[in-house]
PDB file of C-alpha atoms in Angstrom:
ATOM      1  CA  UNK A   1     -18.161  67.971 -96.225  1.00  0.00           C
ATOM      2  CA  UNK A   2     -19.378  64.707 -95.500  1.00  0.00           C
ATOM      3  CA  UNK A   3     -20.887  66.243 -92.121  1.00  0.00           C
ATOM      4  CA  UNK A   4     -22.621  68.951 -93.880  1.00  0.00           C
ATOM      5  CA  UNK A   5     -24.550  66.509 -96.123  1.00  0.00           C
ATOM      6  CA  UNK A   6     -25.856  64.611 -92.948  1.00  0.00           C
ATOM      7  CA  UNK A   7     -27.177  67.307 -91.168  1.00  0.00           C
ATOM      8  CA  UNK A   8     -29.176  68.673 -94.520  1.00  0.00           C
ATOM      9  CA  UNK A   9     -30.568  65.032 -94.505  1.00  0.00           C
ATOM     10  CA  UNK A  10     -31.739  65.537 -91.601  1.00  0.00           C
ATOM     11  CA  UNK A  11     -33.101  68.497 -91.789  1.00  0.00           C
ATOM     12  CA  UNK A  12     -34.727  67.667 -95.031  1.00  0.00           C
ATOM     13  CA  UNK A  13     -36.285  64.515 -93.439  1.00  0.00           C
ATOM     14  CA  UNK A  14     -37.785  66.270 -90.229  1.00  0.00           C
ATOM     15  CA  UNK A  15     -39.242  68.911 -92.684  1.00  0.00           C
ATOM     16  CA  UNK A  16     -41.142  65.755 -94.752  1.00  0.00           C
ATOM     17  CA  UNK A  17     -42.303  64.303 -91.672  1.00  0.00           C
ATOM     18  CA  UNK A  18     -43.503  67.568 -90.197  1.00  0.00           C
ATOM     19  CA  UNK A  19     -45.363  68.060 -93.772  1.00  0.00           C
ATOM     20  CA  UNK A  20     -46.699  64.581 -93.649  1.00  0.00           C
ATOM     21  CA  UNK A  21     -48.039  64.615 -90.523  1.00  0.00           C
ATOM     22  CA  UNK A  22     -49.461  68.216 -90.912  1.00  0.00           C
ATOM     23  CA  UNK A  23     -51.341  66.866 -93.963  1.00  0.00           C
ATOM     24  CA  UNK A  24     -52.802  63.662 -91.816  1.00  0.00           C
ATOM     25  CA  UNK A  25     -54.499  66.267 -89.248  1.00  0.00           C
ATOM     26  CA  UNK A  26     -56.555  67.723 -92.459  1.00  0.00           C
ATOM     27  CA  UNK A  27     -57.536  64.848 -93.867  1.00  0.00           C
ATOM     28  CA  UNK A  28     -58.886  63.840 -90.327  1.00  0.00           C
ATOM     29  CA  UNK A  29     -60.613  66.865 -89.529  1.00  0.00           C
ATOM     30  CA  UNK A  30     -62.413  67.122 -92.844  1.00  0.00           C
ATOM     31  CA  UNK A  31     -63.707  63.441 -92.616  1.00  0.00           C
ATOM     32  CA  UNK A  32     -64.967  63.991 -89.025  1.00  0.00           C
ATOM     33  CA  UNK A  33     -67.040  67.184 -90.339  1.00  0.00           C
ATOM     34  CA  UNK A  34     -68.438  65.684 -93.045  1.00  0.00           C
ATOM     35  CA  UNK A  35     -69.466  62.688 -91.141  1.00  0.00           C
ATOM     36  CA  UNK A  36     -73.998  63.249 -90.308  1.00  0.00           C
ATOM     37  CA  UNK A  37     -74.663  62.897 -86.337  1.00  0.00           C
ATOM     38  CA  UNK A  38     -76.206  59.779 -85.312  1.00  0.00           C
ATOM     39  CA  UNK A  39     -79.684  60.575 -83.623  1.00  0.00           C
ATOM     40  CA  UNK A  40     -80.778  57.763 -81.342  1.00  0.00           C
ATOM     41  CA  UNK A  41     -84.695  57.720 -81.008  1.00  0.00           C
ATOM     42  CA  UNK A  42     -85.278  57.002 -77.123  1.00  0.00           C
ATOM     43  CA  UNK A  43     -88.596  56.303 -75.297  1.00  0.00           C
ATOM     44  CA  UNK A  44     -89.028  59.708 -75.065  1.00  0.00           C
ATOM     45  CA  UNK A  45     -90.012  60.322 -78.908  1.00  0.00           C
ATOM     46  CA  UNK A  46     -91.852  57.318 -78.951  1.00  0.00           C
ATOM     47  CA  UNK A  47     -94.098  58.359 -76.886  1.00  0.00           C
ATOM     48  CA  UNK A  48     -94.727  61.482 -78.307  1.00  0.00           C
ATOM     49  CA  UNK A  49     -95.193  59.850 -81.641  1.00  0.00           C
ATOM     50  CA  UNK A  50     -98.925  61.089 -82.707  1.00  0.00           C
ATOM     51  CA  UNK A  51     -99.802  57.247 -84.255  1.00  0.00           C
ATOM     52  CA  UNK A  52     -99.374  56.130 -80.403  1.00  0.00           C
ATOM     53  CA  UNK A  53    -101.915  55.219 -77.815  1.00  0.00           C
ATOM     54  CA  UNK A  54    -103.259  54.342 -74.711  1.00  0.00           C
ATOM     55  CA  UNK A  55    -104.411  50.821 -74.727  1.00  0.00           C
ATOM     56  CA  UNK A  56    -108.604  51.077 -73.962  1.00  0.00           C
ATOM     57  CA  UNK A  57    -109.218  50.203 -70.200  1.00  0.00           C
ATOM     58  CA  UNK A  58    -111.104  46.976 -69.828  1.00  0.00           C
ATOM     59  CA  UNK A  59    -114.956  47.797 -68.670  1.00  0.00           C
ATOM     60  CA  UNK A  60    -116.074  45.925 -65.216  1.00  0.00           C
ATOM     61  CA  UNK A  61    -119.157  43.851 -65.468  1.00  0.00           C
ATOM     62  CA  UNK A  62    -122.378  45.588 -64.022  1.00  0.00           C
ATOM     63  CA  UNK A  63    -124.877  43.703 -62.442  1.00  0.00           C
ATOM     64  CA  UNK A  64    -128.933  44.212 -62.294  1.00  0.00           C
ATOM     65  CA  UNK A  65    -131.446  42.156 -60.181  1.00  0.00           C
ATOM     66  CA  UNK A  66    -134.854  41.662 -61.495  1.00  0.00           C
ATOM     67  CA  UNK A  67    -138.362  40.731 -59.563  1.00  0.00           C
ATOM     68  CA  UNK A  68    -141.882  40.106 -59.589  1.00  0.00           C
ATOM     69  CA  UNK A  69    -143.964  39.156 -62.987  1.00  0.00           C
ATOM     70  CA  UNK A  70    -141.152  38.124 -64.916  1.00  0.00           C
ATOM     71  CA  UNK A  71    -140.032  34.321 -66.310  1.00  0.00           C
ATOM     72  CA  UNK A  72    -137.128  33.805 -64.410  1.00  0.00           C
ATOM     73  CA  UNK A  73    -136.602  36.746 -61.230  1.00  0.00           C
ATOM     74  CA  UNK A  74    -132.296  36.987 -60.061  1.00  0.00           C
ATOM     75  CA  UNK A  75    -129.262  38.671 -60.499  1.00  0.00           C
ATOM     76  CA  UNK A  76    -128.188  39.257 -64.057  1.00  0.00           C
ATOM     77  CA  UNK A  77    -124.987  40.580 -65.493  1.00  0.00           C
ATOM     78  CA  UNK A  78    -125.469  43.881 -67.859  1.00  0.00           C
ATOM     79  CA  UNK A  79    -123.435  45.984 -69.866  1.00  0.00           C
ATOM     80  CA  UNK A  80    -122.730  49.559 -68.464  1.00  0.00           C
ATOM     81  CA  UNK A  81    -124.926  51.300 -71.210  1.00  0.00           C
ATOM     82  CA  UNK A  82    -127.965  48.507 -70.845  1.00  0.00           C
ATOM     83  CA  UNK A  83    -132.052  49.367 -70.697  1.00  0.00           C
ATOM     84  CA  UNK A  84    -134.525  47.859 -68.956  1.00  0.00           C
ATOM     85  CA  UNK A  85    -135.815  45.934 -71.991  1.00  0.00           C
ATOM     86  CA  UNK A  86    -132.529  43.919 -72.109  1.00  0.00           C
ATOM     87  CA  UNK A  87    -132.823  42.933 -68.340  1.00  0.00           C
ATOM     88  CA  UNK A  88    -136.107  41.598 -68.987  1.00  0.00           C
ATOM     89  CA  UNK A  89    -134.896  39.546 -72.139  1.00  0.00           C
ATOM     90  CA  UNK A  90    -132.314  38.399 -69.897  1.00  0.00           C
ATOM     91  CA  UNK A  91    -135.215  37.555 -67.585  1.00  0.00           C
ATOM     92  CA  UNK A  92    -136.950  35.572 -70.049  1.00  0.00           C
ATOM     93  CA  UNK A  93    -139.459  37.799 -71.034  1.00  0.00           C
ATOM     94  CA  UNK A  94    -142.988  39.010 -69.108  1.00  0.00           C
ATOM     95  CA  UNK A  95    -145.045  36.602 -67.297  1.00  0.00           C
ATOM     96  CA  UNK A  96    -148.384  36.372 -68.926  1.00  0.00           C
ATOM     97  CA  UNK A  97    -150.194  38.696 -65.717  1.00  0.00           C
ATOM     98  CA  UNK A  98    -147.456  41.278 -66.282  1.00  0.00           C
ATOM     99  CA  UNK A  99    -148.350  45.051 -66.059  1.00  0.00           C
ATOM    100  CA  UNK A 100    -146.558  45.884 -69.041  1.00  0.00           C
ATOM    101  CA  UNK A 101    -147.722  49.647 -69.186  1.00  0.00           C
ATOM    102  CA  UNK A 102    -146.044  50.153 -65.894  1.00  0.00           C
ATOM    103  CA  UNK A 103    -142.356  49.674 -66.896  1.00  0.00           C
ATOM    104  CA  UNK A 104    -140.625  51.994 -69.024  1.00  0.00           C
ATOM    105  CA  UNK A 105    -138.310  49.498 -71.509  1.00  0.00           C
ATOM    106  CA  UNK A 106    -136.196  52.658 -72.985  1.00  0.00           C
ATOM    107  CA  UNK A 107    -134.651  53.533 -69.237  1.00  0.00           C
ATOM    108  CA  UNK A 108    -131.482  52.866 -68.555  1.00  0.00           C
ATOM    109  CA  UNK A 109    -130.288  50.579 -65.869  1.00  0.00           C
ATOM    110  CA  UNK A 110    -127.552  50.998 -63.383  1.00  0.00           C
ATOM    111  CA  UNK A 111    -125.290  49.330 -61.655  1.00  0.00           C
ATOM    112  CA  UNK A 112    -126.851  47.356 -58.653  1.00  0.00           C
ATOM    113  CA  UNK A 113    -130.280  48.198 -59.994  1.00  0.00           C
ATOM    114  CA  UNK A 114    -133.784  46.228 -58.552  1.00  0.00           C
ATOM    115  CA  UNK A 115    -136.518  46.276 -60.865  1.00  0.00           C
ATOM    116  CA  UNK A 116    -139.454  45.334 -60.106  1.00  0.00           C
ATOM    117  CA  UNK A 117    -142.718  43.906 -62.696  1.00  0.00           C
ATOM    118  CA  UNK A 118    -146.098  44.342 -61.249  1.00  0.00           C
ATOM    119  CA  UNK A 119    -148.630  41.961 -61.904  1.00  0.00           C
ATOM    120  CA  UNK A 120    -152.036  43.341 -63.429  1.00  0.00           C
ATOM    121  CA  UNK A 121    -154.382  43.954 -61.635  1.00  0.00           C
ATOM    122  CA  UNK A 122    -157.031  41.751 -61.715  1.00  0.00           C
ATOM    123  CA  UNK A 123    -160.555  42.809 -62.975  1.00  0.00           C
ATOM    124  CA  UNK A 124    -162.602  44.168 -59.417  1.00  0.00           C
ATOM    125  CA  UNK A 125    -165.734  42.472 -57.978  1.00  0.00           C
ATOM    126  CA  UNK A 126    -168.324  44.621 -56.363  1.00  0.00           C
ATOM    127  CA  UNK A 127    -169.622  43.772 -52.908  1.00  0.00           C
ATOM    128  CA  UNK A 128    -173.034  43.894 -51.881  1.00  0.00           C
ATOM    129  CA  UNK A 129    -174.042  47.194 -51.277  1.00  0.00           C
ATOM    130  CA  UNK A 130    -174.197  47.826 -47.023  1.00  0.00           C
ATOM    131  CA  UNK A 131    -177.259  48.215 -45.255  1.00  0.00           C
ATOM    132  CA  UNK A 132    -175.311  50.878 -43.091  1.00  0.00           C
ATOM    133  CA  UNK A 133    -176.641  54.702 -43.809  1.00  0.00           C
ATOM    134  CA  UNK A 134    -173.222  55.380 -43.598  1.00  0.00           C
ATOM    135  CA  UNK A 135    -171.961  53.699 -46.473  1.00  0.00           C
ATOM    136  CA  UNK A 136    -175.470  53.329 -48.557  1.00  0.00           C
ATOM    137  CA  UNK A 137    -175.099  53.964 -51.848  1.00  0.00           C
ATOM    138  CA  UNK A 138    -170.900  52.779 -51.789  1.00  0.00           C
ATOM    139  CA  UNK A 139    -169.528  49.874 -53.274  1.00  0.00           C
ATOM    140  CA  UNK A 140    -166.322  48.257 -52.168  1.00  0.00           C
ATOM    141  CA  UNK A 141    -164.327  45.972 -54.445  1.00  0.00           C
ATOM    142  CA  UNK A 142    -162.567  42.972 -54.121  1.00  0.00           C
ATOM    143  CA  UNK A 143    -159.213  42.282 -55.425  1.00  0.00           C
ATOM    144  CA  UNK A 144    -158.541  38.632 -55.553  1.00  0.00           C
ATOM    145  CA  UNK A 145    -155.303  37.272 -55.378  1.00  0.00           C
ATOM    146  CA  UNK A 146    -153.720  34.282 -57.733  1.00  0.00           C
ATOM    147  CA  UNK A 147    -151.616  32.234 -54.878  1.00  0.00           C
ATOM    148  CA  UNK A 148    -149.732  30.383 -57.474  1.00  0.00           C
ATOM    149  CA  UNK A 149    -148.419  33.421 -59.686  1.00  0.00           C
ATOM    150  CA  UNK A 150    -148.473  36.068 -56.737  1.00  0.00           C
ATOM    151  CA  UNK A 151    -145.666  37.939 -55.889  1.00  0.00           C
ATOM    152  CA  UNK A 152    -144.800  38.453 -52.031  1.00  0.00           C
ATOM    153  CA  UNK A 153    -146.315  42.020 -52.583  1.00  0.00           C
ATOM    154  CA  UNK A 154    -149.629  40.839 -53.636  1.00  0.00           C
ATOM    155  CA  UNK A 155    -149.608  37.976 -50.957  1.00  0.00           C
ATOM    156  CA  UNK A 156    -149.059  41.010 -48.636  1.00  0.00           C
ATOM    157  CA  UNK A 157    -152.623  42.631 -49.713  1.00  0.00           C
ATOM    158  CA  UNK A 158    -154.165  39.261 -47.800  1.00  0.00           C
ATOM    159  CA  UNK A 159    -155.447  39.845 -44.278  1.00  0.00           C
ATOM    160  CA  UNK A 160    -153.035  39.032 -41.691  1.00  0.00           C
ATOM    161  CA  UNK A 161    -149.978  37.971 -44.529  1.00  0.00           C
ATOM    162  CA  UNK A 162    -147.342  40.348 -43.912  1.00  0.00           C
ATOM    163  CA  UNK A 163    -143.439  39.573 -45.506  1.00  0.00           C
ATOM    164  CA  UNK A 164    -142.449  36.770 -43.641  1.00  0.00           C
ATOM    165  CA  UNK A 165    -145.715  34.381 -44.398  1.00  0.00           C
ATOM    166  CA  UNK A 166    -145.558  35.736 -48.512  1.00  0.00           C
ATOM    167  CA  UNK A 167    -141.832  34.764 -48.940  1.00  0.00           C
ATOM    168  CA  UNK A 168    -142.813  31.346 -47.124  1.00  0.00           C
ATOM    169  CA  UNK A 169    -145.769  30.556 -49.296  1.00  0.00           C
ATOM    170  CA  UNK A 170    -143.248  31.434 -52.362  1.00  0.00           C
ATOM    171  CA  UNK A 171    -141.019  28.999 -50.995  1.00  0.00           C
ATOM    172  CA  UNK A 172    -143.271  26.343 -50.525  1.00  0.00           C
ATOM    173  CA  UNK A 173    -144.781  26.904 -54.043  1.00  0.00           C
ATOM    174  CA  UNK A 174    -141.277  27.025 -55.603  1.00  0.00           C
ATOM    175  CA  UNK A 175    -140.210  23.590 -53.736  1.00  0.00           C
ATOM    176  CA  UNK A 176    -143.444  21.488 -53.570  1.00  0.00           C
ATOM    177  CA  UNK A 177    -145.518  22.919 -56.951  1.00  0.00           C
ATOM    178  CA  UNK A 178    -148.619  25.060 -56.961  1.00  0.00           C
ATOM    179  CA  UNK A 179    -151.186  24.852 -54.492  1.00  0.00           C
ATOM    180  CA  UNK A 180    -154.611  23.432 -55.900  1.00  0.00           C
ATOM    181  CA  UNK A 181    -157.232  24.566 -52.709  1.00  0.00           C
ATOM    182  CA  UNK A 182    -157.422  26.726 -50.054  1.00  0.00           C
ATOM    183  CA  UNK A 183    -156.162  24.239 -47.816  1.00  0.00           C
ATOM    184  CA  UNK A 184    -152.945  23.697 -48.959  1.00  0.00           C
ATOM    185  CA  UNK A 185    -151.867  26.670 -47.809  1.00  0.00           C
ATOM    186  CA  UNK A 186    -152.235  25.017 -43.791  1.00  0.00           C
ATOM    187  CA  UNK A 187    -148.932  23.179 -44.652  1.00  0.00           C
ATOM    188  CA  UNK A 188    -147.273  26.311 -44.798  1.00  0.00           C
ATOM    189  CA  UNK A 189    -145.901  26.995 -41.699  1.00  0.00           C
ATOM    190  CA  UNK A 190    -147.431  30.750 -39.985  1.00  0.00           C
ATOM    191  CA  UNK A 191    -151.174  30.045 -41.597  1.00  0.00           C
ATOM    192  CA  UNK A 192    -153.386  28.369 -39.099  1.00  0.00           C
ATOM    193  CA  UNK A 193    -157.434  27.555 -39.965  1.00  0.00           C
ATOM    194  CA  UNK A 194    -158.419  31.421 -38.403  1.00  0.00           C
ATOM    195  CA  UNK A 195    -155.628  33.003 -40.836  1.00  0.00           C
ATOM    196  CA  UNK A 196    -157.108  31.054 -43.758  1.00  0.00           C
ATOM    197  CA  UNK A 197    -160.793  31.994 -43.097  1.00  0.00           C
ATOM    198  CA  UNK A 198    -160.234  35.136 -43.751  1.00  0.00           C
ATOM    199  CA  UNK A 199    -158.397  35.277 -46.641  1.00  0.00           C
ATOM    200  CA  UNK A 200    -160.169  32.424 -48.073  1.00  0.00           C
ATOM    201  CA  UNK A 201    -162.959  34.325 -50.089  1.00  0.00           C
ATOM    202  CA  UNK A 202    -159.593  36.032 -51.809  1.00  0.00           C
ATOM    203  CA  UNK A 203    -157.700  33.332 -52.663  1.00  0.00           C
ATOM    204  CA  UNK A 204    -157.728  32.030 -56.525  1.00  0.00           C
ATOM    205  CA  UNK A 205    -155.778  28.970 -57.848  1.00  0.00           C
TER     206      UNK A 205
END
């Protein structure tokens, strides 16, 4: 008898644990399907976020070089969208003998750029009229030439100046101040007494 009423203990306690652990299993699997995902956002959605963007690439500086009847010729930085007008504010402006009609202010200016002021040309003299049957009834006119506010392309227009005796003049003007006669220019080396005499009738100060 006594025998009998272990075993049904034992029985009856298996069945309770087989129960108990049946009814863990559910509870598990119906708080691991109500549970939401978890949704990591990677680099990947970041970047195709549409508030994101490139930074702006930094611009390089441009540079322009200016000459001839302006306040201060040389090398000036611009921006990449600048007109000529800006170089020559950069430039300090016209000279007073600048050929303003000439340059066009509204163009726009590139990279490495060389622009280039003329100077105005200066009012022509007429000659005396030659005796030659030739050229009877012809006049020929003098431009003369300003030494002291000349660029080397005007100095050029002087008999027997070519380049290399303008940009020396220029030098010596820029180092030792403008020249006040005709014969100031014999310091400068390349102009001897014959060079001078015939240029002299040309030259203004």
């Amino acid at each position: 008898m006594e025998s009998r009423t272990k075993i049904s203990l034992c029985v009856a306690g298996a069945i309770f644990c087989i129960g108990c652990a049946g009814a863990a299993v559910q509870i598990f699997k119906g708080s691991w399907r109500d549970e939401a995902p978890t949704t990591v956002a990677g680099p990947a959605l970041w970047l195709q976020s549409p508030s994101y963007k490139l930074p702006a690439s930094s611009s390089s500086e441009h540079y322009a070089y200016i000459t001839g009847a302006v306040s201060r010729p040389g090398v000036y930085p611009i921006s990449s969208d600048a007109r000529v007008f800006q170089l020559v504010e950069a430039a300090g402006g016209f000279r007073f003998d600048a050929d303003q009609s000439q340059v066009n202010l509204a163009a726009p200016v590139r990279d490495g750029a060389h622009v280039h002021v003329k100077a105005a040309a200066l009012a022509p003299q007429p000659r005396a009229k030659s005796n030659s049957s030739q050229n009877r009834g012809r006049e020929n006119e003098t431009q003369y030439v300003y030494v002291n506010t000349a660029t080397e392309e005007d100095l050029c227009a002087l008999p027997g100046v070519g380049p290399s005796t303008a940009r020396k003049i220029i030098e010596y003007r820029q180092t030792h101040g403008p020249f006040h006669s005709a014969e100031a220019l014999l310091e400068v080396s390349g102009i001897g007494k014959g060079k001078l005499s015939h240029m002299q009738t040309l030259l203004r100060f």
